[in-house]
Amino acid sequence: MRAGFIGYSGFARKLEYHFKSLIPGLEILFYHPTKELSGRLFTNILNELFSCDFIVIASPDRTHCDYIKKLKAFSGYVFCEKIPAIDSRQLRFLESHKNKRLYFDFNYRKSILFDTLKKNKDKLLYMNQIYSIGLALKTNYHLNWKWRADRKITPLGVFQTSGIHILDLLLYVFGNPLSYHYHSTNLSPYGSSVDNFYLSMVFNTRNKFKADLYFSYTAPFNERIELVTAENLIKITDKKLEIRGPREYYKNGLFALPPVIKSKKINIYDDSLRKSVNYFVEIMKKRQGFTHNYDGNRFFLKLQKEITE
């Protein structure tokens, strides 16, 4: 089997690893419009990818929709990274395109977090997420991470690159929020894009579940999600899932932090990415189709318009 890859570094390398792990003997033909990719089977002619069994779009997000348009004549399956559309024009095209062989890698829909939210949908009271990594205060930020740092390339910066995963998942599970508010800032002198972003949403569930999300490129590394239900405290970090309970737990006659009743080592992102790639491969092998839900993308574009205009 042969795959065509649009994109060759960064996240594309992760996808290359997962696809080769799932498809023994997979041959990959890489495409770049101008560069020669030393040591790899590559082409500078996009149409040469049409001979492949499937194509992976792992290029910068601003190029995703344009490549989907260029691949309209391709009869095979297409695996595309998120975010699907970066403006309303692109979103209208995708909604009318209706290609059932096209799959968007919203991998959190295949995660243990999705299972947890779905299982506790009517019990959830509150969610807090922090994702931070200290890139933006590096003096070479605008050079080595230009696509993250430049407002013209990535208007919503850290939220656009790192927040779309959880935003898509929350809207996929709970629908559009009843209310929301946000705060965006650019603190780094080495970039012009948003490097700190806060978003709070209230959803139409039994308990009017509230989610607070914070993303930063100027803070020390931190990756955690905390969920509060009527019965349990659930914490997910980059390495572990931990559940505490019961609600009424005492020490010396006083309420105390409940003990851990379940613990599991897991990297939520890598695990969900592997499952997402596997799902794509299985559907492709069965020659079935994919359905599309653009609610997260639509809400993202709404925020982008409010912030940038």
PDB file of N, CA, C and O in Angstrom, residues 102-131:
ATOM      1  N   LEU A 102     -13.292  11.755   3.009  1.00  0.00           N
ATOM      2  CA  LEU A 102     -12.449  12.740   3.686  1.00  0.00           C
ATOM      3  C   LEU A 102     -12.629  12.640   5.195  1.00  0.00           C
ATOM      4  O   LEU A 102     -13.746  12.665   5.705  1.00  0.00           O
ATOM      5  N   TYR A 103     -11.508  12.533   5.913  1.00  0.00           N
ATOM      6  CA  TYR A 103     -11.527  12.398   7.371  1.00  0.00           C
ATOM      7  C   TYR A 103     -10.688  13.495   8.004  1.00  0.00           C
ATOM      8  O   TYR A 103      -9.547  13.736   7.592  1.00  0.00           O
ATOM      9  N   PHE A 104     -11.255  14.175   9.001  1.00  0.00           N
ATOM     10  CA  PHE A 104     -10.515  15.183   9.749  1.00  0.00           C
ATOM     11  C   PHE A 104     -10.079  14.601  11.090  1.00  0.00           C
ATOM     12  O   PHE A 104     -10.880  14.008  11.810  1.00  0.00           O
ATOM     13  N   ASP A 105      -8.824  14.813  11.410  1.00  0.00           N
ATOM     14  CA  ASP A 105      -8.232  14.182  12.583  1.00  0.00           C
ATOM     15  C   ASP A 105      -8.533  14.945  13.882  1.00  0.00           C
ATOM     16  O   ASP A 105      -7.628  15.481  14.531  1.00  0.00           O
ATOM     17  N   PHE A 106      -9.806  14.983  14.261  1.00  0.00           N
ATOM     18  CA  PHE A 106     -10.165  15.506  15.581  1.00  0.00           C
ATOM     19  C   PHE A 106     -10.008  14.347  16.566  1.00  0.00           C
ATOM     20  O   PHE A 106     -10.979  13.727  17.002  1.00  0.00           O
ATOM     21  N   ASN A 107      -8.754  14.063  16.903  1.00  0.00           N
ATOM     22  CA  ASN A 107      -8.449  12.824  17.611  1.00  0.00           C
ATOM     23  C   ASN A 107      -9.002  12.764  19.033  1.00  0.00           C
ATOM     24  O   ASN A 107      -9.158  11.682  19.591  1.00  0.00           O
ATOM     25  N   TYR A 108      -9.319  13.915  19.641  1.00  0.00           N
ATOM     26  CA  TYR A 108      -9.888  13.853  20.991  1.00  0.00           C
ATOM     27  C   TYR A 108     -11.251  13.160  20.997  1.00  0.00           C
ATOM     28  O   TYR A 108     -11.702  12.715  22.046  1.00  0.00           O
ATOM     29  N   ARG A 109     -11.898  13.058  19.851  1.00  0.00           N
ATOM     30  CA  ARG A 109     -13.166  12.319  19.780  1.00  0.00           C
ATOM     31  C   ARG A 109     -12.932  10.818  19.988  1.00  0.00           C
ATOM     32  O   ARG A 109     -13.895  10.084  20.215  1.00  0.00           O
ATOM     33  N   LYS A 110     -11.677  10.397  19.902  1.00  0.00           N
ATOM     34  CA  LYS A 110     -11.327   8.986  20.111  1.00  0.00           C
ATOM     35  C   LYS A 110     -10.582   8.788  21.437  1.00  0.00           C
ATOM     36  O   LYS A 110      -9.941   7.764  21.655  1.00  0.00           O
ATOM     37  N   SER A 111     -10.681   9.760  22.328  1.00  0.00           N
ATOM     38  CA  SER A 111      -9.868   9.745  23.542  1.00  0.00           C
ATOM     39  C   SER A 111     -10.624   9.240  24.763  1.00  0.00           C
ATOM     40  O   SER A 111     -11.860   9.167  24.780  1.00  0.00           O
ATOM     41  N   ILE A 112      -9.862   8.959  25.813  1.00  0.00           N
ATOM     42  CA  ILE A 112     -10.444   8.583  27.094  1.00  0.00           C
ATOM     43  C   ILE A 112     -11.203   9.763  27.694  1.00  0.00           C
ATOM     44  O   ILE A 112     -12.133   9.584  28.480  1.00  0.00           O
ATOM     45  N   LEU A 113     -10.835  10.976  27.302  1.00  0.00           N
ATOM     46  CA  LEU A 113     -11.568  12.160  27.762  1.00  0.00           C
ATOM     47  C   LEU A 113     -12.977  12.183  27.173  1.00  0.00           C
ATOM     48  O   LEU A 113     -13.940  12.521  27.868  1.00  0.00           O
ATOM     49  N   PHE A 114     -13.105  11.813  25.894  1.00  0.00           N
ATOM     50  CA  PHE A 114     -14.433  11.709  25.292  1.00  0.00           C
ATOM     51  C   PHE A 114     -15.286  10.702  26.051  1.00  0.00           C
ATOM     52  O   PHE A 114     -16.445  10.976  26.382  1.00  0.00           O
ATOM     53  N   ASP A 115     -14.719   9.537  26.342  1.00  0.00           N
ATOM     54  CA  ASP A 115     -15.455   8.505  27.083  1.00  0.00           C
ATOM     55  C   ASP A 115     -15.893   9.018  28.453  1.00  0.00           C
ATOM     56  O   ASP A 115     -17.025   8.763  28.896  1.00  0.00           O
ATOM     57  N   THR A 116     -15.013   9.770  29.105  1.00  0.00           N
ATOM     58  CA  THR A 116     -15.302  10.289  30.442  1.00  0.00           C
ATOM     59  C   THR A 116     -16.404  11.337  30.403  1.00  0.00           C
ATOM     60  O   THR A 116     -17.327  11.332  31.230  1.00  0.00           O
ATOM     61  N   LEU A 117     -16.327  12.250  29.435  1.00  0.00           N
ATOM     62  CA  LEU A 117     -17.362  13.284  29.308  1.00  0.00           C
ATOM     63  C   LEU A 117     -18.713  12.671  28.971  1.00  0.00           C
ATOM     64  O   LEU A 117     -19.741  13.067  29.528  1.00  0.00           O
ATOM     65  N   LYS A 118     -18.711  11.712  28.057  1.00  0.00           N
ATOM     66  CA  LYS A 118     -19.960  11.075  27.626  1.00  0.00           C
ATOM     67  C   LYS A 118     -20.603  10.320  28.791  1.00  0.00           C
ATOM     68  O   LYS A 118     -21.818  10.416  29.030  1.00  0.00           O
ATOM     69  N   LYS A 119     -19.777   9.581  29.530  1.00  0.00           N
ATOM     70  CA  LYS A 119     -20.277   8.773  30.643  1.00  0.00           C
ATOM     71  C   LYS A 119     -20.853   9.638  31.759  1.00  0.00           C
ATOM     72  O   LYS A 119     -21.843   9.273  32.403  1.00  0.00           O
ATOM     73  N   ASN A 120     -20.260  10.810  31.978  1.00  0.00           N
ATOM     74  CA  ASN A 120     -20.658  11.669  33.100  1.00  0.00           C
ATOM     75  C   ASN A 120     -21.437  12.902  32.658  1.00  0.00           C
ATOM     76  O   ASN A 120     -21.536  13.884  33.402  1.00  0.00           O
ATOM     77  N   LYS A 121     -22.002  12.853  31.451  1.00  0.00           N
ATOM     78  CA  LYS A 121     -22.621  14.036  30.860  1.00  0.00           C
ATOM     79  C   LYS A 121     -23.628  14.712  31.791  1.00  0.00           C
ATOM     80  O   LYS A 121     -23.637  15.945  31.928  1.00  0.00           O
ATOM     81  N   ASP A 122     -24.471  13.939  32.438  1.00  0.00           N
ATOM     82  CA  ASP A 122     -25.519  14.514  33.296  1.00  0.00           C
ATOM     83  C   ASP A 122     -25.045  14.723  34.731  1.00  0.00           C
ATOM     84  O   ASP A 122     -25.798  15.229  35.570  1.00  0.00           O
ATOM     85  N   LYS A 123     -23.803  14.319  35.031  1.00  0.00           N
ATOM     86  CA  LYS A 123     -23.271  14.478  36.386  1.00  0.00           C
ATOM     87  C   LYS A 123     -22.247  15.610  36.486  1.00  0.00           C
ATOM     88  O   LYS A 123     -21.925  16.062  37.582  1.00  0.00           O
ATOM     89  N   LEU A 124     -21.734  16.056  35.350  1.00  0.00           N
ATOM     90  CA  LEU A 124     -20.657  17.046  35.348  1.00  0.00           C
ATOM     91  C   LEU A 124     -21.111  18.383  35.919  1.00  0.00           C
ATOM     92  O   LEU A 124     -22.190  18.886  35.592  1.00  0.00           O
ATOM     93  N   LEU A 125     -20.247  18.953  36.747  1.00  0.00           N
ATOM     94  CA  LEU A 125     -20.486  20.275  37.318  1.00  0.00           C
ATOM     95  C   LEU A 125     -19.522  21.312  36.745  1.00  0.00           C
ATOM     96  O   LEU A 125     -19.924  22.432  36.430  1.00  0.00           O
ATOM     97  N   TYR A 126     -18.250  20.896  36.602  1.00  0.00           N
ATOM     98  CA  TYR A 126     -17.234  21.892  36.239  1.00  0.00           C
ATOM     99  C   TYR A 126     -16.028  21.206  35.607  1.00  0.00           C
ATOM    100  O   TYR A 126     -15.708  20.069  35.921  1.00  0.00           O
ATOM    101  N   MET A 127     -15.361  21.956  34.703  1.00  0.00           N
ATOM    102  CA  MET A 127     -14.131  21.482  34.070  1.00  0.00           C
ATOM    103  C   MET A 127     -13.128  22.624  34.012  1.00  0.00           C
ATOM    104  O   MET A 127     -13.480  23.774  33.747  1.00  0.00           O
ATOM    105  N   ASN A 128     -11.874  22.296  34.253  1.00  0.00           N
ATOM    106  CA  ASN A 128     -10.799  23.266  34.148  1.00  0.00           C
ATOM    107  C   ASN A 128      -9.641  22.637  33.370  1.00  0.00           C
ATOM    108  O   ASN A 128      -9.206  21.527  33.703  1.00  0.00           O
ATOM    109  N   GLN A 129      -9.185  23.321  32.332  1.00  0.00           N
ATOM    110  CA  GLN A 129      -8.036  22.836  31.584  1.00  0.00           C
ATOM    111  C   GLN A 129      -6.963  23.908  31.534  1.00  0.00           C
ATOM    112  O   GLN A 129      -7.258  25.086  31.315  1.00  0.00           O
ATOM    113  N   ILE A 130      -5.717  23.501  31.733  1.00  0.00           N
ATOM    114  CA  ILE A 130      -4.562  24.372  31.534  1.00  0.00           C
ATOM    115  C   ILE A 130      -3.604  23.679  30.586  1.00  0.00           C
ATOM    116  O   ILE A 130      -3.231  22.520  30.793  1.00  0.00           O
ATOM    117  N   TYR A 131      -3.244  24.385  29.515  1.00  0.00           N
ATOM    118  CA  TYR A 131      -2.201  23.906  28.618  1.00  0.00           C
ATOM    119  C   TYR A 131      -1.214  25.050  28.426  1.00  0.00           C
ATOM    120  O   TYR A 131      -1.579  26.122  27.937  1.00  0.00           O
TER     121      TYR A 131
END
